[in-house]
């Protein structure tokens, strides 16, 4: 059987808690993706990239006059971390997807079963017909969210009258599923 990874299984950790997400955030900070769930990487990146603060139940924190915000420096630090996590995850996903393509081609050459055959699907999909869709969807979804947050951050720099040179963001990789 092809080795499926927890992080790409969209039904993993659906009963998350603040403690489980915090544990997964520590894994993400170490760029270790083996024990991180689809939910864990998605929600942790969501919380890092936004300027708004959330409580232990993931609710936005309301304050007089609006929603509580991170300091600009903290938002900058969190956004940089999110970009670094994403970059490492994109490389991880690209290597994983490349391995899948190589194994799929070898499987078809050895067995004669194409990717539409029942045997191929049993070996690679293992009852989850959306697995490989989820692999690619996750990395593209994170990329888009981070792009939007980078835009928000750059707009906030202008709005706050800050110097963009004081807040250089790391370059975000472009994922290629080749």
XYZ file of C-alpha atoms in Angstrom:
178
model
C 0.000 0.000 0.000
C 1.059 3.546 -0.723
C 1.930 5.434 2.472
C -0.721 8.051 3.150
C 0.210 10.911 5.472
C -1.911 12.145 8.378
C -1.500 15.805 7.384
C -3.336 15.239 4.097
C -6.264 13.314 5.585
C -8.965 15.942 5.888
C -10.970 13.936 8.427
C -8.085 13.747 10.961
C -8.387 15.654 14.252
C -11.921 16.857 13.648
C -12.405 16.899 17.446
C -9.513 19.286 18.033
C -8.949 21.198 21.239
C -6.811 24.208 22.026
C -4.312 21.763 23.579
C -4.136 19.535 20.476
C -3.678 22.551 18.216
C -0.978 23.973 20.465
C 0.886 20.646 20.366
C 0.600 20.619 16.586
C 1.827 24.238 16.417
C 5.000 23.162 18.220
C 5.486 20.444 15.558
C 4.924 23.028 12.824
C 7.471 25.400 14.364
C 10.004 22.548 14.189
C 8.956 21.916 10.543
C 7.874 18.400 11.496
C 4.763 17.446 9.542
C 4.409 13.708 10.244
C 2.179 14.071 13.328
C 0.324 17.224 12.289
C -3.266 16.893 11.098
C -4.976 18.595 8.161
C -7.093 20.512 10.672
C -4.042 21.370 12.766
C -2.005 22.943 9.992
C -5.021 24.771 8.561
C -6.205 26.319 11.824
C -2.726 27.112 13.121
C -1.776 28.896 9.905
C -5.112 30.752 10.015
C -4.330 31.984 13.524
C -0.758 32.988 12.677
C -1.564 34.994 9.555
C -4.325 37.187 10.897
C -3.913 40.309 12.970
C -6.923 39.426 15.127
C -6.644 37.630 18.464
C -8.674 34.558 19.438
C -9.442 32.999 22.809
C -8.928 29.361 23.880
C -12.183 28.434 22.131
C -11.020 30.086 18.882
C -13.535 32.890 19.143
C -12.453 36.378 18.140
C -11.880 38.535 21.196
C -14.109 41.585 21.253
C -12.977 44.802 22.868
C -14.567 48.202 23.117
C -14.497 49.605 19.620
C -13.992 46.345 17.722
C -11.939 43.184 17.727
C -8.689 42.717 19.656
C -5.599 42.880 17.477
C -2.055 41.640 17.842
C 0.613 44.276 18.073
C 2.093 45.026 14.668
C 5.420 43.465 15.704
C 3.704 40.270 16.883
C 1.658 40.065 13.678
C 4.867 40.497 11.694
C 6.598 37.735 13.677
C 3.615 35.368 13.298
C 3.246 36.072 9.579
C 6.966 35.416 8.997
C 6.630 32.129 10.895
C 3.568 31.151 8.845
C 5.439 31.858 5.605
C 8.420 29.765 6.766
C 6.129 26.887 7.789
C 4.326 27.114 4.454
C 7.604 27.156 2.492
C 8.839 24.011 4.239
C 5.424 22.388 3.863
C 5.337 23.195 0.136
C 8.729 21.498 -0.316
C 7.516 18.541 1.794
C 4.348 18.254 -0.280
C 6.207 18.565 -3.573
C 8.543 15.703 -2.593
C 5.590 13.604 -1.420
C 3.623 14.240 -4.605
C 6.693 13.491 -6.759
C 7.080 10.187 -4.876
C 3.420 9.389 -5.539
C 3.774 10.080 -9.280
C 6.896 7.907 -9.486
C 5.252 5.076 -7.571
C 2.050 5.372 -9.604
C 3.985 5.162 -12.875
C 5.989 2.185 -11.600
C 2.825 0.470 -10.346
C 1.127 0.894 -13.707
C 4.228 -0.348 -15.572
C 4.566 -3.404 -13.321
C 0.912 -4.382 -13.031
C -0.727 -2.917 -16.103
C -3.414 -1.371 -13.886
C -4.103 2.270 -14.773
C -5.119 4.983 -12.334
C -8.784 4.324 -13.139
C -8.619 0.632 -12.191
C -10.057 -0.796 -8.995
C -6.651 -2.239 -8.058
C -4.869 1.094 -8.490
C -7.474 2.894 -6.401
C -7.247 0.282 -3.629
C -3.454 0.566 -3.537
C -3.194 4.357 -3.625
C -6.537 5.796 -2.473
C -7.334 3.134 0.145
C -11.023 3.996 0.273
C -10.516 7.762 0.220
C -11.147 8.880 -3.344
C -10.443 12.499 -2.354
C -7.030 11.834 -0.771
C -4.857 13.159 -3.609
C -7.239 16.055 -4.170
C -6.773 16.930 -0.489
C -2.967 16.706 -0.819
C -2.931 19.439 -3.447
C -5.897 21.386 -2.087
C -4.228 21.846 1.300
C -1.042 23.394 -0.070
C -2.921 25.632 -2.526
C -5.420 26.712 0.148
C -2.641 27.665 2.572
C -0.810 29.514 -0.202
C -3.856 31.606 -1.076
C -4.625 32.457 2.556
C -1.048 33.566 3.143
C -1.076 35.647 -0.060
C -4.182 37.463 1.172
C -2.652 38.027 4.592
C 0.535 39.416 3.026
C -1.640 41.860 1.094
C -3.459 42.834 4.318
C -0.137 43.268 6.115
C 1.294 45.496 3.377
C -1.871 47.612 3.341
C -1.675 47.954 7.129
C 1.933 49.169 6.874
C 0.789 51.977 4.581
C -2.282 52.739 6.714
C -0.209 52.910 9.907
C 2.425 55.079 8.211
C 5.182 52.563 8.907
C 8.295 51.958 6.855
C 7.969 48.767 4.796
C 11.767 48.303 4.960
C 11.394 47.727 8.723
C 9.154 44.713 8.083
C 10.764 42.568 5.358
C 8.724 39.403 4.834
C 10.415 36.195 3.744
C 9.843 35.195 0.135
C 6.918 32.787 -0.192
C 7.562 29.827 -2.442
C 5.295 29.047 -5.359
C 4.186 25.415 -5.174
C 4.687 23.406 -8.331
C 3.103 19.984 -8.535
C 5.649 18.714 -11.023
